PDB file of C-alpha atoms (C1' of nucleotides) in Angstrom:
ATOM      1  CA  MET A 232      13.176   8.938  -3.654  1.00  0.00           C
ATOM      2  CA  PRO A 233      11.830   9.783  -6.955  1.00  0.00           C
ATOM      3  CA  PRO A 234       8.322   8.233  -7.679  1.00  0.00           C
ATOM      4  CA  ARG A 235       8.120   4.968  -9.894  1.00  0.00           C
ATOM      5  CA  TYR A 236       5.485   4.579 -12.670  1.00  0.00           C
ATOM      6  CA  TRP A 237       3.047   1.977 -12.856  1.00  0.00           C
ATOM      7  CA  LEU A 238       0.115   1.025 -15.163  1.00  0.00           C
ATOM      8  CA  PHE A 239      -3.111  -0.237 -13.582  1.00  0.00           C
ATOM      9  CA  LYS A 240      -5.406  -2.290 -16.062  1.00  0.00           C
ATOM     10  CA  THR A 241      -9.045  -2.588 -15.313  1.00  0.00           C
ATOM     11  CA  GLU A 242     -12.209  -3.103 -17.201  1.00  0.00           C
ATOM     12  CA  PRO A 243     -14.431  -0.107 -16.672  1.00  0.00           C
ATOM     13  CA  HIS A 244     -17.518  -2.371 -16.404  1.00  0.00           C
ATOM     14  CA  ALA A 245     -16.132  -3.634 -13.432  1.00  0.00           C
ATOM     15  CA  PHE A 246     -13.932  -0.629 -11.957  1.00  0.00           C
ATOM     16  CA  SER A 247     -13.711   2.662 -13.682  1.00  0.00           C
ATOM     17  CA  PHE A 248     -11.438   5.957 -13.314  1.00  0.00           C
ATOM     18  CA  GLN A 249     -14.785   7.741 -12.799  1.00  0.00           C
ATOM     19  CA  GLN A 250     -15.327   5.340  -9.792  1.00  0.00           C
ATOM     20  CA  LEU A 251     -12.021   6.005  -8.309  1.00  0.00           C
ATOM     21  CA  GLN A 252     -12.883   9.909  -8.952  1.00  0.00           C
ATOM     22  CA  ARG A 253     -16.089   9.338  -6.727  1.00  0.00           C
ATOM     23  CA  ASP A 254     -14.222   7.204  -4.039  1.00  0.00           C
ATOM     24  CA  GLY A 255     -11.235   8.634  -3.885  1.00  0.00           C
ATOM     25  CA  THR A 256      -9.402   5.744  -2.675  1.00  0.00           C
ATOM     26  CA  THR A 257      -9.548   2.168  -3.445  1.00  0.00           C
ATOM     27  CA  PRO A 258      -7.976  -1.432  -2.424  1.00  0.00           C
ATOM     28  CA  TRP A 259      -6.891  -2.912  -5.698  1.00  0.00           C
ATOM     29  CA  THR A 260      -8.256  -6.123  -5.191  1.00  0.00           C
ATOM     30  CA  GLY A 261      -8.791  -9.106  -7.030  1.00  0.00           C
ATOM     31  CA  VAL A 262      -5.236  -9.486  -8.741  1.00  0.00           C
ATOM     32  CA  ARG A 263      -4.518 -13.080  -9.443  1.00  0.00           C
ATOM     33  CA  ASN A 264      -1.313 -13.130 -11.087  1.00  0.00           C
ATOM     34  CA  PHE A 265       2.215 -13.756  -9.397  1.00  0.00           C
ATOM     35  CA  GLN A 266       3.914 -11.145 -11.637  1.00  0.00           C
ATOM     36  CA  ALA A 267       1.340  -8.401 -11.108  1.00  0.00           C
ATOM     37  CA  ARG A 268       1.499  -9.142  -7.482  1.00  0.00           C
ATOM     38  CA  ASN A 269       4.905  -9.142  -7.374  1.00  0.00           C
ATOM     39  CA  ASN A 270       4.854  -5.553  -9.211  1.00  0.00           C
ATOM     40  CA  MET A 271       2.477  -4.133  -6.419  1.00  0.00           C
ATOM     41  CA  MET A 272       4.689  -5.564  -3.926  1.00  0.00           C
ATOM     42  CA  GLU A 273       7.732  -3.431  -5.119  1.00  0.00           C
ATOM     43  CA  MET A 274       5.340  -0.259  -5.051  1.00  0.00           C
ATOM     44  CA  ARG A 275       6.115   2.273  -2.511  1.00  0.00           C
ATOM     45  CA  VAL A 276       3.569   5.327  -1.262  1.00  0.00           C
ATOM     46  CA  GLY A 277       3.768   8.117  -3.570  1.00  0.00           C
ATOM     47  CA  ASP A 278       4.554   5.792  -6.600  1.00  0.00           C
ATOM     48  CA  LEU A 279       2.373   6.887  -9.553  1.00  0.00           C
ATOM     49  CA  GLY A 280       0.184   4.820 -12.190  1.00  0.00           C
ATOM     50  CA  LEU A 281      -1.329   5.314 -15.422  1.00  0.00           C
ATOM     51  CA  PHE A 282      -5.278   4.178 -15.002  1.00  0.00           C
ATOM     52  CA  TYR A 283      -6.107   1.990 -18.151  1.00  0.00           C
ATOM     53  CA  HIS A 284      -9.251   1.055 -19.175  1.00  0.00           C
ATOM     54  CA  SER A 285      -9.192  -2.364 -20.991  1.00  0.00           C
ATOM     55  CA  SER A 286     -11.624  -4.599 -22.776  1.00  0.00           C
ATOM     56  CA  ILE A 287     -13.404  -1.764 -24.343  1.00  0.00           C
ATOM     57  CA  ALA A 288     -13.628  -0.311 -28.093  1.00  0.00           C
ATOM     58  CA  GLU A 289     -11.405   1.878 -27.641  1.00  0.00           C
ATOM     59  CA  PRO A 290      -8.795   0.707 -24.432  1.00  0.00           C
ATOM     60  CA  ALA A 291      -7.181   3.911 -23.207  1.00  0.00           C
ATOM     61  CA  ALA A 292      -5.189   5.469 -20.418  1.00  0.00           C
ATOM     62  CA  VAL A 293      -7.753   7.715 -18.872  1.00  0.00           C
ATOM     63  CA  GLY A 294      -5.986   9.277 -15.675  1.00  0.00           C
ATOM     64  CA  ILE A 295      -3.671   9.216 -13.247  1.00  0.00           C
ATOM     65  CA  CYS A 296      -3.615   7.504  -9.655  1.00  0.00           C
ATOM     66  CA  LYS A 297      -1.187   7.660  -6.810  1.00  0.00           C
ATOM     67  CA  VAL A 298      -0.004   4.730  -4.436  1.00  0.00           C
ATOM     68  CA  VAL A 299      -1.320   5.685  -1.086  1.00  0.00           C
ATOM     69  CA  LYS A 300      -0.529   2.208   0.751  1.00  0.00           C
ATOM     70  CA  PRO A 301       2.098  -0.300   0.301  1.00  0.00           C
ATOM     71  CA  ALA A 302       1.139  -3.839  -0.516  1.00  0.00           C
ATOM     72  CA  TYR A 303      -0.836  -5.629   2.124  1.00  0.00           C
ATOM     73  CA  PRO A 304      -2.621  -9.119   1.887  1.00  0.00           C
ATOM     74  CA  ASP A 305      -5.657  -8.811  -0.590  1.00  0.00           C
ATOM     75  CA  PHE A 306      -8.808  -9.529   1.713  1.00  0.00           C
ATOM     76  CA  THR A 307     -11.130 -10.789  -1.412  1.00  0.00           C
ATOM     77  CA  GLN A 308      -8.645 -13.902  -1.147  1.00  0.00           C
ATOM     78  CA  PHE A 309     -10.279 -15.014   2.164  1.00  0.00           C
ATOM     79  CA  GLU A 310     -13.994 -14.583   0.877  1.00  0.00           C
ATOM     80  CA  ARG A 311     -15.323 -17.894   0.627  1.00  0.00           C
ATOM     81  CA  ASP A 312     -18.590 -16.796  -1.454  1.00  0.00           C
ATOM     82  CA  GLY A 313     -16.764 -14.191  -3.318  1.00  0.00           C
ATOM     83  CA  ASP A 314     -15.200 -14.557  -7.035  1.00  0.00           C
ATOM     84  CA  TYR A 315     -11.418 -13.979  -5.787  1.00  0.00           C
ATOM     85  CA  PHE A 316     -11.359 -16.705  -3.013  1.00  0.00           C
ATOM     86  CA  ASP A 317      -8.684 -18.726  -2.906  1.00  0.00           C
ATOM     87  CA  GLY A 318      -8.806 -21.931  -0.459  1.00  0.00           C
ATOM     88  CA  ARG A 319      -4.942 -22.223  -0.428  1.00  0.00           C
ATOM     89  CA  ALA A 320      -4.311 -18.703   1.270  1.00  0.00           C
ATOM     90  CA  LYS A 321      -4.527 -18.378   5.159  1.00  0.00           C
ATOM     91  CA  PRO A 322      -4.808 -15.340   7.217  1.00  0.00           C
ATOM     92  CA  ASP A 323      -1.503 -16.114   8.383  1.00  0.00           C
ATOM     93  CA  LYS A 324      -0.020 -17.160   5.072  1.00  0.00           C
ATOM     94  CA  PRO A 325      -1.915 -14.996   2.650  1.00  0.00           C
ATOM     95  CA  ILE A 326      -1.059 -15.432  -0.963  1.00  0.00           C
ATOM     96  CA  TRP A 327      -2.510 -12.253  -2.821  1.00  0.00           C
ATOM     97  CA  MET A 328      -1.777  -8.871  -2.118  1.00  0.00           C
ATOM     98  CA  MET A 329      -3.042  -5.488  -3.136  1.00  0.00           C
ATOM     99  CA  VAL A 330      -2.140  -1.603  -2.711  1.00  0.00           C
ATOM    100  CA  ASP A 331      -4.388   1.312  -2.236  1.00  0.00           C
ATOM    101  CA  VAL A 332      -4.796   3.600  -5.129  1.00  0.00           C
ATOM    102  CA  ALA A 333      -6.066   7.313  -4.705  1.00  0.00           C
ATOM    103  CA  TYR A 334      -7.300   9.289  -7.684  1.00  0.00           C
ATOM    104  CA  ALA A 335      -4.834  11.759  -8.816  1.00  0.00           C
ATOM    105  CA  GLU A 336      -5.973  13.875 -11.697  1.00  0.00           C
ATOM    106  CA  ALA A 337      -7.795  12.917 -15.376  1.00  0.00           C
ATOM    107  CA  LEU A 338      -5.491  13.190 -18.510  1.00  0.00           C
ATOM    108  CA  PRO A 339      -6.710  16.029 -20.572  1.00  0.00           C
ATOM    109  CA  HIS A 340      -7.259  13.574 -23.446  1.00  0.00           C
ATOM    110  CA  PRO A 341      -7.556   9.728 -22.941  1.00  0.00           C
ATOM    111  CA  VAL A 342      -4.355   8.022 -24.499  1.00  0.00           C
ATOM    112  CA  THR A 343      -5.732   5.135 -26.765  1.00  0.00           C
ATOM    113  CA  LEU A 344      -3.717   2.158 -26.937  1.00  0.00           C
ATOM    114  CA  ALA A 345      -3.712   2.803 -30.769  1.00  0.00           C
ATOM    115  CA  ARG A 346      -2.319   6.029 -30.076  1.00  0.00           C
ATOM    116  CA  MET A 347       0.317   4.773 -28.053  1.00  0.00           C
ATOM    117  CA  ARG A 348       0.977   2.043 -30.548  1.00  0.00           C
ATOM    118  CA  ALA A 349       1.391   4.749 -33.582  1.00  0.00           C
ATOM    119  CA  GLU A 350       4.066   6.421 -31.437  1.00  0.00           C
ATOM    120  CA  PRO A 351       7.294   5.328 -32.146  1.00  0.00           C
ATOM    121  CA  ARG A 352       9.188   6.395 -29.080  1.00  0.00           C
ATOM    122  CA  LEU A 353       6.869   3.985 -27.251  1.00  0.00           C
ATOM    123  CA  THR A 354       8.051   0.679 -28.992  1.00  0.00           C
ATOM    124  CA  GLY A 355       9.126  -1.518 -26.201  1.00  0.00           C
ATOM    125  CA  MET A 356       6.513  -0.473 -23.515  1.00  0.00           C
ATOM    126  CA  ALA A 357       5.249  -3.464 -21.846  1.00  0.00           C
ATOM    127  CA  LEU A 358       1.480  -2.657 -22.632  1.00  0.00           C
ATOM    128  CA  LEU A 359       2.373  -2.681 -26.514  1.00  0.00           C
ATOM    129  CA  LYS A 360       4.235  -6.093 -26.329  1.00  0.00           C
ATOM    130  CA  ARG A 361       2.250  -8.732 -28.259  1.00  0.00           C
ATOM    131  CA  GLY A 362       0.286 -11.237 -26.183  1.00  0.00           C
ATOM    132  CA  GLN A 363       1.033  -9.422 -22.925  1.00  0.00           C
ATOM    133  CA  ARG A 364      -1.963  -9.643 -20.197  1.00  0.00           C
ATOM    134  CA  LEU A 365      -0.377  -8.248 -16.814  1.00  0.00           C
ATOM    135  CA  SER A 366      -2.859  -6.382 -15.186  1.00  0.00           C
ATOM    136  CA  VAL A 367      -0.328  -4.254 -13.109  1.00  0.00           C
ATOM    137  CA  GLN A 368       2.929  -3.491 -15.319  1.00  0.00           C
ATOM    138  CA  PRO A 369       5.777  -1.030 -14.636  1.00  0.00           C
ATOM    139  CA  VAL A 370       6.086   2.064 -16.951  1.00  0.00           C
ATOM    140  CA  MET A 371       9.595   3.814 -17.825  1.00  0.00           C
ATOM    141  CA  PRO A 372       9.848   6.975 -16.746  1.00  0.00           C
ATOM    142  CA  HIS A 373      10.540   8.309 -20.431  1.00  0.00           C
ATOM    143  CA  GLU A 374       7.236   6.025 -21.509  1.00  0.00           C
ATOM    144  CA  TRP A 375       5.292   7.896 -18.828  1.00  0.00           C
ATOM    145  CA  ASP A 376       6.699  11.130 -19.862  1.00  0.00           C
ATOM    146  CA  ILE A 377       5.716  10.487 -23.545  1.00  0.00           C
ATOM    147  CA  VAL A 378       2.187   9.033 -22.486  1.00  0.00           C
ATOM    148  CA  LEU A 379       1.480  12.605 -20.886  1.00  0.00           C
ATOM    149  CA  GLU A 380       2.804  14.279 -23.546  1.00  0.00           C
ATOM    150  CA  LEU A 381       0.471  12.546 -25.703  1.00  0.00           C
ATOM    151  CA  ALA A 382      -2.445  13.355 -23.490  1.00  0.00           C
ATOM    152  CA  ARG A 383      -1.838  17.119 -23.683  1.00  0.00           C
ATOM    153  CA  GLU A 384      -2.356  16.773 -27.726  1.00  0.00           C
TER     154      GLU A 384
ATOM    155  C1'  DG B 198     -18.160 -13.538 -30.458  1.00  0.00           C
ATOM    156  C1'  DC B 199     -13.152 -15.369 -32.186  1.00  0.00           C
ATOM    157  C1'  DC B 200      -9.074 -16.521 -30.921  1.00  0.00           C
ATOM    158  C1'  DA B 201      -3.996 -15.825 -30.300  1.00  0.00           C
ATOM    159  C1'  DA B 202      -1.082 -15.585 -26.390  1.00  0.00           C
ATOM    160  C1'  DC B 203      -0.350 -16.650 -22.054  1.00  0.00           C
ATOM    161  C1'  DG B 204      -0.022 -18.455 -17.107  1.00  0.00           C
ATOM    162  C1'  DT B 205      -1.189 -22.361 -14.179  1.00  0.00           C
ATOM    163  C1'  DT B 206      -2.223 -27.351 -13.167  1.00  0.00           C
ATOM    164  C1'  DG B 207      -1.214 -31.778 -12.798  1.00  0.00           C
ATOM    165  C1'  DG B 208      -0.104 -36.269 -14.606  1.00  0.00           C
ATOM    166  C1'  DC B 209       4.101 -38.666 -15.775  1.00  0.00           C
TER     167       DC B 209
ATOM    168  C1'  DG C  59      11.095 -31.179 -14.355  1.00  0.00           C
ATOM    169  C1'  DC C  60       8.742 -31.455 -18.662  1.00  0.00           C
ATOM    170  C1'  DC C  61       5.158 -30.281 -21.314  1.00  0.00           C
ATOM    171  C1'  DA C  62       0.088 -31.223 -22.879  1.00  0.00           C
ATOM    172  C1'  DA C  63      -4.474 -29.447 -21.693  1.00  0.00           C
ATOM    173  C1'  DC C  64      -7.121 -26.204 -19.945  1.00  0.00           C
ATOM    174  C1'  DG C  65      -8.885 -21.411 -18.435  1.00  0.00           C
ATOM    175  C1'  DT C  66      -8.368 -16.459 -19.004  1.00  0.00           C
ATOM    176  C1'  DT C  67      -7.302 -12.259 -20.911  1.00  0.00           C
ATOM    177  C1'  DG C  68      -7.933  -8.838 -24.066  1.00  0.00           C
ATOM    178  C1'  DG C  69      -7.699  -6.707 -28.463  1.00  0.00           C
ATOM    179  C1'  DC C  70     -10.255  -6.885 -32.694  1.00  0.00           C
TER     180       DC C  70
END
DNA sequence: GCCAACGTTGGC
DNA sequence: GCCAACGTTGGC
């Protein structure tokens, strides 16, 4: 089964690619959007993700990560004092799921959002759609190849 | 900091 | 089931 491709969005102040490199692997906690959750539930071990830094001066894809554990309940939904607590969720009836991702490799150069927007072959990429806010998105194989190509420029 | 775009909530 | 109000996201 060939790997599928995804994009993981994060604010580097909260969790950065450097942090993932240090930690090696991390549970992708805190996703509270059903579509993003559903995307994670479709992930298989070995799938690859673009690691994207958002909400900064130059938003950019900076690295590649790998799915190392398929979707399982996000423990932060049960943490009463945490930011991600959801009182509707019960341990036997979780609402929010997460996957574990591992550091794979850094891109030779970050590929900025502006650079991707300037690439005609990437029109249609979910990330570039107007007003899109999904924190976990699918990436088409050809889009993946193009972004990696831009990363080598 | 602003604000457009979006998802979610809740009244009806 | 509709839709207005609200909160959040995230680029700029």
